[in-house]
Short mmCIF file of C-alpha atoms (C1' of nucleotides) in Angstrom, two decimals:
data_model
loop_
_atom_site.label_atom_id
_atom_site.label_comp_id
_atom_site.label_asym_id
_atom_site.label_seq_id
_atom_site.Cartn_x
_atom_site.Cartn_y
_atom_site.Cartn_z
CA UNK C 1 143.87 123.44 66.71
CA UNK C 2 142.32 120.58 64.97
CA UNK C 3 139.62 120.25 67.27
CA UNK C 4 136.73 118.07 65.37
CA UNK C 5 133.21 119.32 66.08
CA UNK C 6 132.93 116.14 68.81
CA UNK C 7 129.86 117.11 70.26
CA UNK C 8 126.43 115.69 68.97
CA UNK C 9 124.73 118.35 70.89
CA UNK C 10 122.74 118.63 73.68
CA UNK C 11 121.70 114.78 74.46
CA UNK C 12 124.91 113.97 74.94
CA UNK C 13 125.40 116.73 77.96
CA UNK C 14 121.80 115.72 79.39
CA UNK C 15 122.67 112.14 79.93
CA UNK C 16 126.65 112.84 81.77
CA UNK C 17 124.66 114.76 83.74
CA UNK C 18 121.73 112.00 84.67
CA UNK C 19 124.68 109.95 85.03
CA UNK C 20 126.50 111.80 87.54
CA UNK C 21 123.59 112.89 89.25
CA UNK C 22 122.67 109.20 89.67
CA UNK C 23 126.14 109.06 90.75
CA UNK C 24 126.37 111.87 93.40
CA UNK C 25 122.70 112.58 93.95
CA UNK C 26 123.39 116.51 93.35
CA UNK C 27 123.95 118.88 90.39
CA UNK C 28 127.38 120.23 90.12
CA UNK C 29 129.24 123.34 90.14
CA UNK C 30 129.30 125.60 86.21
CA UNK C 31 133.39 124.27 86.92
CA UNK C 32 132.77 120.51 87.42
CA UNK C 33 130.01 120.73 84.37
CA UNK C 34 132.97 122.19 82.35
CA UNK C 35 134.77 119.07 82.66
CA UNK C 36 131.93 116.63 82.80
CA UNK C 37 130.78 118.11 79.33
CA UNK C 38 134.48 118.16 77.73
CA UNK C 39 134.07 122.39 77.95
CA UNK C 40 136.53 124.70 78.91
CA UNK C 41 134.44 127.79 78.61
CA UNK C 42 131.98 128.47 81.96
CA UNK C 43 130.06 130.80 79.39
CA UNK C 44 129.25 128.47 76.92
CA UNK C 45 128.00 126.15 80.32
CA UNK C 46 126.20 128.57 81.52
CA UNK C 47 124.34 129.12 77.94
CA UNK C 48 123.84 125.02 77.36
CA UNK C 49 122.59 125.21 81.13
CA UNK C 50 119.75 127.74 80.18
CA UNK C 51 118.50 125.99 77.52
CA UNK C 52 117.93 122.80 79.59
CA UNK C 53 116.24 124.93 81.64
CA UNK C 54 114.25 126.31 79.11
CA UNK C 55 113.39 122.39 78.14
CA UNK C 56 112.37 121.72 81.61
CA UNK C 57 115.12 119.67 82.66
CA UNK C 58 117.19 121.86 85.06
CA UNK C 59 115.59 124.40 87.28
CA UNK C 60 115.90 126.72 90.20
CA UNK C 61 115.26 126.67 93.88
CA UNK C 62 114.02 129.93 95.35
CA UNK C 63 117.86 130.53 96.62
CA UNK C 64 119.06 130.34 93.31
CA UNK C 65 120.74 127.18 93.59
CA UNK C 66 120.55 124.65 90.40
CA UNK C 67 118.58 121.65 90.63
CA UNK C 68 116.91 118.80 88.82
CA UNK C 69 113.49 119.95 86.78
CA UNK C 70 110.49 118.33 86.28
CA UNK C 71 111.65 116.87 83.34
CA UNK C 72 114.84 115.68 84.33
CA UNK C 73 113.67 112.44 86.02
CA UNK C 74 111.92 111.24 83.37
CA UNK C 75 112.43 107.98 82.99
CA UNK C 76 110.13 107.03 79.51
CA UNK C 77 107.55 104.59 79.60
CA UNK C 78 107.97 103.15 75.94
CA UNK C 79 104.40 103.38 74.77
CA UNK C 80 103.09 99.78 73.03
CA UNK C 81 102.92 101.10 69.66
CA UNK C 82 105.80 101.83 67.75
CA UNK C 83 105.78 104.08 65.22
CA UNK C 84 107.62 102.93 62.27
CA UNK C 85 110.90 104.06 61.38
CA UNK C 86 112.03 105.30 64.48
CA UNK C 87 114.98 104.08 65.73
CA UNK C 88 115.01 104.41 69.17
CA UNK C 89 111.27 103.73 69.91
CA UNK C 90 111.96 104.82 73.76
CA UNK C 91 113.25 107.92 72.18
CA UNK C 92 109.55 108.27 70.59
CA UNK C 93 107.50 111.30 71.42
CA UNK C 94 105.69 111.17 75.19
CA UNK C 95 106.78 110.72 78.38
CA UNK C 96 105.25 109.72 81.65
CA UNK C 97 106.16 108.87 85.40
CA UNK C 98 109.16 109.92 87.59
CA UNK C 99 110.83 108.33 89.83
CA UNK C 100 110.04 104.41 90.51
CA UNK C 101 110.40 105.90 93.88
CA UNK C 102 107.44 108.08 93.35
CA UNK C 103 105.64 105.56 91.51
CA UNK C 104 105.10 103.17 94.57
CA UNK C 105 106.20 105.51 97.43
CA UNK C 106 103.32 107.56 98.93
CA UNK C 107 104.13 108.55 102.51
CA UNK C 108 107.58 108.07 102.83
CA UNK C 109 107.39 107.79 107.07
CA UNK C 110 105.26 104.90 106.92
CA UNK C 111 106.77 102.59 104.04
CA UNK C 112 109.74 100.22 104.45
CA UNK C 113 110.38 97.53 102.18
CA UNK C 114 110.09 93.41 103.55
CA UNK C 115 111.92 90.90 101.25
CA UNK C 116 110.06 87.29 100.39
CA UNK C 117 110.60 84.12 101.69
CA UNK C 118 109.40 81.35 100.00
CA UNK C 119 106.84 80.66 97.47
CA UNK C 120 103.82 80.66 99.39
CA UNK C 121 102.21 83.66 97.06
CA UNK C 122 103.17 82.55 93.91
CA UNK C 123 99.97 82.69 92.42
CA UNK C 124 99.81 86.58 93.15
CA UNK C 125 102.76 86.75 91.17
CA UNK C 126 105.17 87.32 94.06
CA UNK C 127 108.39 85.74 94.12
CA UNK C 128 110.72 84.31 95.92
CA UNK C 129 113.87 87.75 97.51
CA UNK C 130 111.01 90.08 95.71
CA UNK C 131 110.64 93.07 98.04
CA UNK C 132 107.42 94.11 98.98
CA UNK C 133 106.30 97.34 99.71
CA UNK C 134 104.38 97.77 102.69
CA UNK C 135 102.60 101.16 103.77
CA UNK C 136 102.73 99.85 107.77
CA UNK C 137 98.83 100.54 109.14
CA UNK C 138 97.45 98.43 112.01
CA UNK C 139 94.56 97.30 110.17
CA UNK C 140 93.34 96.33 106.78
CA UNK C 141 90.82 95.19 104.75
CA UNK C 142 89.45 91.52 103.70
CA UNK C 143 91.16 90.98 100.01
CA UNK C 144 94.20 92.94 100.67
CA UNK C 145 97.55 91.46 101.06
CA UNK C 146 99.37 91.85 104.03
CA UNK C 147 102.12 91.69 105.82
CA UNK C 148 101.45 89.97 108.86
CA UNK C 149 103.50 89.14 112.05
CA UNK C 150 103.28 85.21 112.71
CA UNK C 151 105.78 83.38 115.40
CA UNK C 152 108.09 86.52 115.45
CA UNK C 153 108.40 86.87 111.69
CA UNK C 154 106.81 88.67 108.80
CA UNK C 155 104.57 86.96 106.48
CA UNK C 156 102.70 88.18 103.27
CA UNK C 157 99.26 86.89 102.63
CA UNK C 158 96.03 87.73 101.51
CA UNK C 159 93.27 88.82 104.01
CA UNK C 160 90.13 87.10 105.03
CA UNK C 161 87.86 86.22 107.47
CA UNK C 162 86.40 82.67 108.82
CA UNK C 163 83.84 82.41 111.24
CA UNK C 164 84.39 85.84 112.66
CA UNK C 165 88.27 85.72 112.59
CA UNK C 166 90.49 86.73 110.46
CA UNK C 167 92.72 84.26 108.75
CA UNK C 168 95.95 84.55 106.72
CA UNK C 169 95.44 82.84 103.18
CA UNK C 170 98.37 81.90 100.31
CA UNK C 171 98.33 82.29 96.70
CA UNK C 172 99.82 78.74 96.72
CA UNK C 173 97.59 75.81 96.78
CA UNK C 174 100.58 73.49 98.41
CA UNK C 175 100.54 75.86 101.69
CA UNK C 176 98.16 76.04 104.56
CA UNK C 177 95.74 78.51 105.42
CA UNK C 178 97.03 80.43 108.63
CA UNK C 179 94.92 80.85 111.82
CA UNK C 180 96.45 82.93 114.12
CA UNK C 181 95.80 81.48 118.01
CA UNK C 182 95.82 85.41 119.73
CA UNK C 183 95.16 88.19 117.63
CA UNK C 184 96.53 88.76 114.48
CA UNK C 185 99.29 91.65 114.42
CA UNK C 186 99.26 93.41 110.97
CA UNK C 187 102.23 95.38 110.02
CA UNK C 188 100.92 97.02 106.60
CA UNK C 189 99.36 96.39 103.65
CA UNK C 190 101.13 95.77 100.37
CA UNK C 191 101.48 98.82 98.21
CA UNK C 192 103.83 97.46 95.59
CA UNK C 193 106.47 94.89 94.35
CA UNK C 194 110.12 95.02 93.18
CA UNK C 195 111.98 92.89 91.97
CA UNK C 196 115.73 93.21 90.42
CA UNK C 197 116.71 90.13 87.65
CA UNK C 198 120.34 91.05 86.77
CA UNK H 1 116.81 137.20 125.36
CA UNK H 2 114.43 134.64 126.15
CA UNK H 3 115.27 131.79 123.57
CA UNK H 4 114.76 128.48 124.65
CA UNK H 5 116.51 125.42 123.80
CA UNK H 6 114.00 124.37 121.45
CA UNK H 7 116.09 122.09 118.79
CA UNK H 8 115.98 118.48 120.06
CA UNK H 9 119.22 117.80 118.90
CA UNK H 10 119.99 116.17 115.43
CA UNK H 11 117.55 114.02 114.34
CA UNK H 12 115.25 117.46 113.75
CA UNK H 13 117.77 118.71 111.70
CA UNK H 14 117.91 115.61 109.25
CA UNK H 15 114.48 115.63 108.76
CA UNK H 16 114.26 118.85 107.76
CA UNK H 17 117.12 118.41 105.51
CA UNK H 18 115.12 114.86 104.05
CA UNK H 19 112.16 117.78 103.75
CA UNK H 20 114.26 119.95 101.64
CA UNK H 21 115.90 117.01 99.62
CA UNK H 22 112.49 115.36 98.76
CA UNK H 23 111.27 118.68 97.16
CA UNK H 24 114.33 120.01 95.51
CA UNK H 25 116.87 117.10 95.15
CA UNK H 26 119.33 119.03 96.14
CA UNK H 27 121.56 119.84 98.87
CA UNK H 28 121.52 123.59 99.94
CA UNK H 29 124.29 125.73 101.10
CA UNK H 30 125.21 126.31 103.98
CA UNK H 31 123.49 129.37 104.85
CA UNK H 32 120.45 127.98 103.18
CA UNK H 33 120.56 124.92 105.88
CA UNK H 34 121.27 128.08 108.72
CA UNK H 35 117.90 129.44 107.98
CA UNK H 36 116.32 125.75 107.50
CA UNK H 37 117.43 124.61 110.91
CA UNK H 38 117.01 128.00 112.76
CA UNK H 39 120.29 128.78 112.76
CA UNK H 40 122.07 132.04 112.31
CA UNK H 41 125.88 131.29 112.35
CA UNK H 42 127.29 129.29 109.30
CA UNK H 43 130.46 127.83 112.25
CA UNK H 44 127.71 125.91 113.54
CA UNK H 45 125.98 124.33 110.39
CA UNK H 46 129.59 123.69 110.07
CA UNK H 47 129.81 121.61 112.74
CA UNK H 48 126.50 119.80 112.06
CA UNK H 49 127.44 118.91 108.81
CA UNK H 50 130.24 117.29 110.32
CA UNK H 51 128.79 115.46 112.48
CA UNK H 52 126.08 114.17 109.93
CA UNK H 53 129.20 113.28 107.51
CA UNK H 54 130.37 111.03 110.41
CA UNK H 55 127.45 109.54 110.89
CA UNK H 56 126.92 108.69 107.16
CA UNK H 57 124.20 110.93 106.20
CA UNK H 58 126.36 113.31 104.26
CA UNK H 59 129.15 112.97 101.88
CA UNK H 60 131.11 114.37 99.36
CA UNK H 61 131.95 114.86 95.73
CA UNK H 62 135.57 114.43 94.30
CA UNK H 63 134.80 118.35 94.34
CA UNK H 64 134.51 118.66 97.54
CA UNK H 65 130.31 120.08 97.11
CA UNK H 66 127.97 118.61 99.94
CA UNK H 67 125.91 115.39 98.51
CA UNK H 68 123.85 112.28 100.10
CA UNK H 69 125.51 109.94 101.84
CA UNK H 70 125.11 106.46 102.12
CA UNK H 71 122.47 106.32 104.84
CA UNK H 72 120.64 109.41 104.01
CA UNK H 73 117.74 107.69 101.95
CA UNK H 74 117.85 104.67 104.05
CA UNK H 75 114.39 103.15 103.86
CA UNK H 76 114.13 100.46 106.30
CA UNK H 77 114.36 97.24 104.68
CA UNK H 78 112.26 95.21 107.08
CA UNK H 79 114.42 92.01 108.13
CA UNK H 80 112.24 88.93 108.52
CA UNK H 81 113.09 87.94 112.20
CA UNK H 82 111.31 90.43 114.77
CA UNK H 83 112.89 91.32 117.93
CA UNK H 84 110.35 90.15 120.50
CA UNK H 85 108.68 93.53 122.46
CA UNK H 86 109.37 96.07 120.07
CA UNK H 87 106.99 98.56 118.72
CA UNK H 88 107.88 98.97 115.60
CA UNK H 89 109.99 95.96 113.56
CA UNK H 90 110.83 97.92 110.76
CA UNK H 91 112.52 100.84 113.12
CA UNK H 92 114.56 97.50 114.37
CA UNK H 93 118.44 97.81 113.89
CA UNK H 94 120.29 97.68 111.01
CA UNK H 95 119.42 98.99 107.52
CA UNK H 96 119.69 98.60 103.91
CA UNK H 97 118.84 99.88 100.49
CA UNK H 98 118.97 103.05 99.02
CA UNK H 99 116.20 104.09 96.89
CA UNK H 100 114.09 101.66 94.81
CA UNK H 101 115.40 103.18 91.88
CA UNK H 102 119.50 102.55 92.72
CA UNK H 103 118.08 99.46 93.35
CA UNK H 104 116.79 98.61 89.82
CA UNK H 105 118.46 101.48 87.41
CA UNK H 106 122.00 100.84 87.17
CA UNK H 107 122.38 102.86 83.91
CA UNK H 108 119.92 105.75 83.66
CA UNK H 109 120.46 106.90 80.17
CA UNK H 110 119.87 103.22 78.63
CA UNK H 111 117.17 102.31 81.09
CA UNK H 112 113.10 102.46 80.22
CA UNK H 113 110.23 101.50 81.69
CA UNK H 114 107.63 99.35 79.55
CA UNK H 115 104.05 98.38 80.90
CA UNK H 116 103.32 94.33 80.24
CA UNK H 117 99.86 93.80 78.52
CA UNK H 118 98.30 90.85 78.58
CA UNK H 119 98.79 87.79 80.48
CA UNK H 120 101.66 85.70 78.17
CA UNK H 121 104.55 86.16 81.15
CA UNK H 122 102.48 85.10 84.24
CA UNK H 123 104.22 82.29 84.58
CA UNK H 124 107.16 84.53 85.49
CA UNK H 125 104.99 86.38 87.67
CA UNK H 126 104.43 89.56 85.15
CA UNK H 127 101.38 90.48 85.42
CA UNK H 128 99.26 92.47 83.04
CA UNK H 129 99.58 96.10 84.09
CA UNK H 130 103.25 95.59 85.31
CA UNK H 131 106.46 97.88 84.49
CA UNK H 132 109.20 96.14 83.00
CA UNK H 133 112.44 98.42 83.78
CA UNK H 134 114.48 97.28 80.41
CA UNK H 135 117.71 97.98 80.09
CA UNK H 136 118.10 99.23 76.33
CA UNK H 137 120.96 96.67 73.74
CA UNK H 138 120.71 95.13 70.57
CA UNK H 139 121.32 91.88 71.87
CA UNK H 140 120.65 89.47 74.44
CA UNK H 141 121.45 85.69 75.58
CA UNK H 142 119.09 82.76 75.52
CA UNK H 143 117.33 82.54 78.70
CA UNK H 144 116.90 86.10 79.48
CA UNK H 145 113.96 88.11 79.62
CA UNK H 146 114.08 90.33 76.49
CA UNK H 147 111.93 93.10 75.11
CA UNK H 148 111.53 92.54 71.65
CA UNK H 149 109.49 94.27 68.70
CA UNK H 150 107.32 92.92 66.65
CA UNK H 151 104.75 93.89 64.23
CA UNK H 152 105.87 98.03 65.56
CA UNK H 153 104.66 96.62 69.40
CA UNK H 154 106.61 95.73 72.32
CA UNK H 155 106.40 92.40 73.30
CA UNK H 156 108.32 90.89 76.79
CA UNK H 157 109.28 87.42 76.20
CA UNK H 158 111.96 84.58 76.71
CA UNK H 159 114.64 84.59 74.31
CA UNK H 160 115.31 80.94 72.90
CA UNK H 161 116.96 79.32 69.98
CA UNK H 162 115.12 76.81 67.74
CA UNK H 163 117.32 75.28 64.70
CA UNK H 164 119.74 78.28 64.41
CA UNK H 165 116.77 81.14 64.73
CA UNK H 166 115.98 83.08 67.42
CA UNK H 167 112.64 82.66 68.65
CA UNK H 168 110.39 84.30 71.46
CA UNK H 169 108.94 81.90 74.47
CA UNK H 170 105.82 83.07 76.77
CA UNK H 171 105.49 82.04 80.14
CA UNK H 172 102.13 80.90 79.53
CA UNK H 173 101.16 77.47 78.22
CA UNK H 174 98.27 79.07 76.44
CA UNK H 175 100.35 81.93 74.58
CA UNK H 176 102.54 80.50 71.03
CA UNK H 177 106.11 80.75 70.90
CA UNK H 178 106.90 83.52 68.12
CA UNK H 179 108.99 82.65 65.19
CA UNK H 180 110.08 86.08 63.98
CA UNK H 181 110.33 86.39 60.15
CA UNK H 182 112.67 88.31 59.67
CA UNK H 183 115.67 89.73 61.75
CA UNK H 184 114.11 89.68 65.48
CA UNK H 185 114.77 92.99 66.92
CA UNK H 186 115.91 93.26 70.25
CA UNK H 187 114.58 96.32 72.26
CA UNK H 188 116.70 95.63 75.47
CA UNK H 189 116.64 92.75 77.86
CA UNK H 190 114.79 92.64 81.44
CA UNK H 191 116.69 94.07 84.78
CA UNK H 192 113.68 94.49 87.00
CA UNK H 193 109.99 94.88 87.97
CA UNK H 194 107.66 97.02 89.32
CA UNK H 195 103.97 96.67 90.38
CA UNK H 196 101.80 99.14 92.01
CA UNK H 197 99.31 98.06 93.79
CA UNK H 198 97.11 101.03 95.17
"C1'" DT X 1 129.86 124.89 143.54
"C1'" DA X 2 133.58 124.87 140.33
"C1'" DA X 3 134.91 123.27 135.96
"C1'" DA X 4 134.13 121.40 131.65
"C1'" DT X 5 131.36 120.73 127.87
"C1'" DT X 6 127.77 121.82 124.63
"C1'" DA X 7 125.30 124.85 121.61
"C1'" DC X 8 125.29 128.50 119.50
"C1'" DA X 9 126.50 133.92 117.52
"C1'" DG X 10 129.33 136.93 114.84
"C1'" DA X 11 132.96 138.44 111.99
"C1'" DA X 12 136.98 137.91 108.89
"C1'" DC X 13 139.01 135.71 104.99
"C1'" DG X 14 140.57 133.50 100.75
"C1'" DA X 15 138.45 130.48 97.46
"C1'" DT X 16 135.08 129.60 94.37
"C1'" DC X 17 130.79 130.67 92.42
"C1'" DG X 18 127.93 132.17 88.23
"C1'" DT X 19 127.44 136.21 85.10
"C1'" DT X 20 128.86 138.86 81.40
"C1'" DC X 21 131.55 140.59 77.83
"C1'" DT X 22 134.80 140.25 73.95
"C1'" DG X 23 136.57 137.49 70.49
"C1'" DG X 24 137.66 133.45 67.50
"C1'" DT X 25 136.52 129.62 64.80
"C1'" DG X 26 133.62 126.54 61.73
"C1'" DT X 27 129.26 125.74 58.74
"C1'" DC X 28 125.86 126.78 55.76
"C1'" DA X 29 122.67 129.43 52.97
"C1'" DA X 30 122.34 133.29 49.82
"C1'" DT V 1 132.21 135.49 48.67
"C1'" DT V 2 129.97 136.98 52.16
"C1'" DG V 3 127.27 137.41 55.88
"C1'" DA V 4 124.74 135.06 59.51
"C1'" DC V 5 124.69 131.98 62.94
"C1'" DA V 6 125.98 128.25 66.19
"C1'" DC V 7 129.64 126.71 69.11
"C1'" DC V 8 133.17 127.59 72.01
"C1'" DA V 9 137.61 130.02 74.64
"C1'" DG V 10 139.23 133.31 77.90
"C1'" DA V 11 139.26 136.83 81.16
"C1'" DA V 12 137.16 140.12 84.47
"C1'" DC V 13 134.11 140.87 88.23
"C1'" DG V 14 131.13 141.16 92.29
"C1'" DA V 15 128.63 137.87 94.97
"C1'" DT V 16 128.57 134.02 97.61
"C1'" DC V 17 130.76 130.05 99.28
"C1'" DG V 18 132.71 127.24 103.33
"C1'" DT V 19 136.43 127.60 106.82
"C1'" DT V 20 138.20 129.30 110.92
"C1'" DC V 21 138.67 132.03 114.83
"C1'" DT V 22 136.94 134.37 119.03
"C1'" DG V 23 133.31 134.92 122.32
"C1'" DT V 24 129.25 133.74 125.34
"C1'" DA V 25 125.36 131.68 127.65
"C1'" DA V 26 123.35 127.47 129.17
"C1'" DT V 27 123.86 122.86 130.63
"C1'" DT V 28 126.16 118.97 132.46
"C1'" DT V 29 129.68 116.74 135.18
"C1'" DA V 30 132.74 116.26 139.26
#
DNA sequence: TAAATTACAGAACGATCGTTCTGGTGTCAA
DNA sequence: TTGACACCAGAACGATCGTTCTGTAATTTA
């Protein structure tokens, strides 16, 4: 058979797999990797699957069911300096963070995500449809942006205090201070910002 | 034997499942999720499972193997009206949003993450310390957000044409436009953002 | 109080799993 | 020219998979 030697090796068979992991959320069966990787030998899957294992990107839970390794996440943060030459600076040599998810997500339970309205905070550098993320606690500090309830809807402004009250302020010179009449219902504090441009 | 009814119906069992998903990624077998829920008969994960797929939590592959399903990492995406009288907004109905990271990465194996120095974007609310997800291609359009390279650093900017040459625009009135030399080289061009701010 | 219904346990079964072994190409250095 | 090695195909095998069926105790409904 005039099979040409197709395969560029194992970076190729690393990212079909990130791919349909971000597709399905799970690793698949030694059978289904057979097909993903254009393989119709489970031994020679089995052998590429070790190796990535070896490299940190697949590994084991403690019943011996394939998952996802430390490594496998990885998403690189392209350093600032690039060395010459390379061609794929991203490709470049050290890698940091893992999921986005983890990056801004520290107790899962208590964070939900509240989209902005309006341009009210501008100066902070939040948007207008960014999504906030907002680790829900019933009180906060003087400084820190919140996310308050005003008039039945949620509102994200920085912290302070007048005359013994506190007081909802925006990074916008064009809108008003806020001073709540009864007491001022705090849903969280701002942990983190998103914001999708395509 | 004196077993009472201790599981309080589903929602335990999700959790637990969330639990096991958080660490691993994965979803176990079936006689993995017996022992996880306190079960001991593999008919009545069975059933569970069902009911879960119903309800959206589960799914499957074209290969038939258990995966995520739609609602399963459901973070609450706060809406901005509140329900008068409830407790807790953001446990309100209706839902949205997968994971931050569906939300910004649309192509894993081309997407990487650079961190914004300096202040030259702010305009566009980037902010010095700020991750710029970048989706990785040679080429971009005027008016987009591109990460470029120049002098071996990465350098986020808005593409624009002056007199037939591609030129790089800061968002920042203070910053000069860059006239590239030679050949401007195009790292990849802007799909998202993500500040952390704890 | 009788009758469903719900919430499990336990076992049987074929299908599929991952491992392992043998064997066949192609490439490259000696 | 000849090994040595990397890359892959194919088949065999026991283990484990998920499905399905029967059975039972507790709870709810009528």
């Amino acid at each position: 058979m005039a099979l040409k030697n197709h395969q560029p090796l194992d970076p190729a068979y690393l990212e079909k797999l990130q791919d349909y992991y971000a597709e399905h959320k799970v690793i698949p069966s030694y059978s289904v990797l057979a097909t993903l990787w254009g393989i119709s030998a489970k031994s020679w899957v089995s052998e590429c699957v070790r190796r990535f294992e070896e490299a940190g990107f697949l590994d084991w839970t403690p019943d011996r069911q394939l998952k996802p390794g430390a490594r496998f996440f990885e998403r690189r943060l392209a350093h600032d300096t690039v060395q010459a030459g390379l061609p794929n600076p991203a490709l470049a040599d050290g890698y940091d963070l893992v999921t986005i998810d983890d990056y801004l997500i520290r107790v899962p339970s208590k964070t939900s995500l509240v989209r902005v309205k309006g341009e009210s905070m501008i100066d902070a550098g939040i948007h207008d449809g960014d999504l906030i993320v907002v680790e829900q606690q019933p009180n906060a500090n003087v400084g820190e942006i919140v996310v308050a309830i005003v008039d039945n809807e949620f509102t994200v402004k920085y912290l302070d205090r007048e005359k013994g009250t506190f007081v909802l302020k925006p990074a916008n010179k064009a809108f008003p201070v806020i001073r709540p009449r009864g007491r001022l219902e705090i849903f969280g504090v701002m942990a983190g910002l998103v914001r999708s441009t395509r």
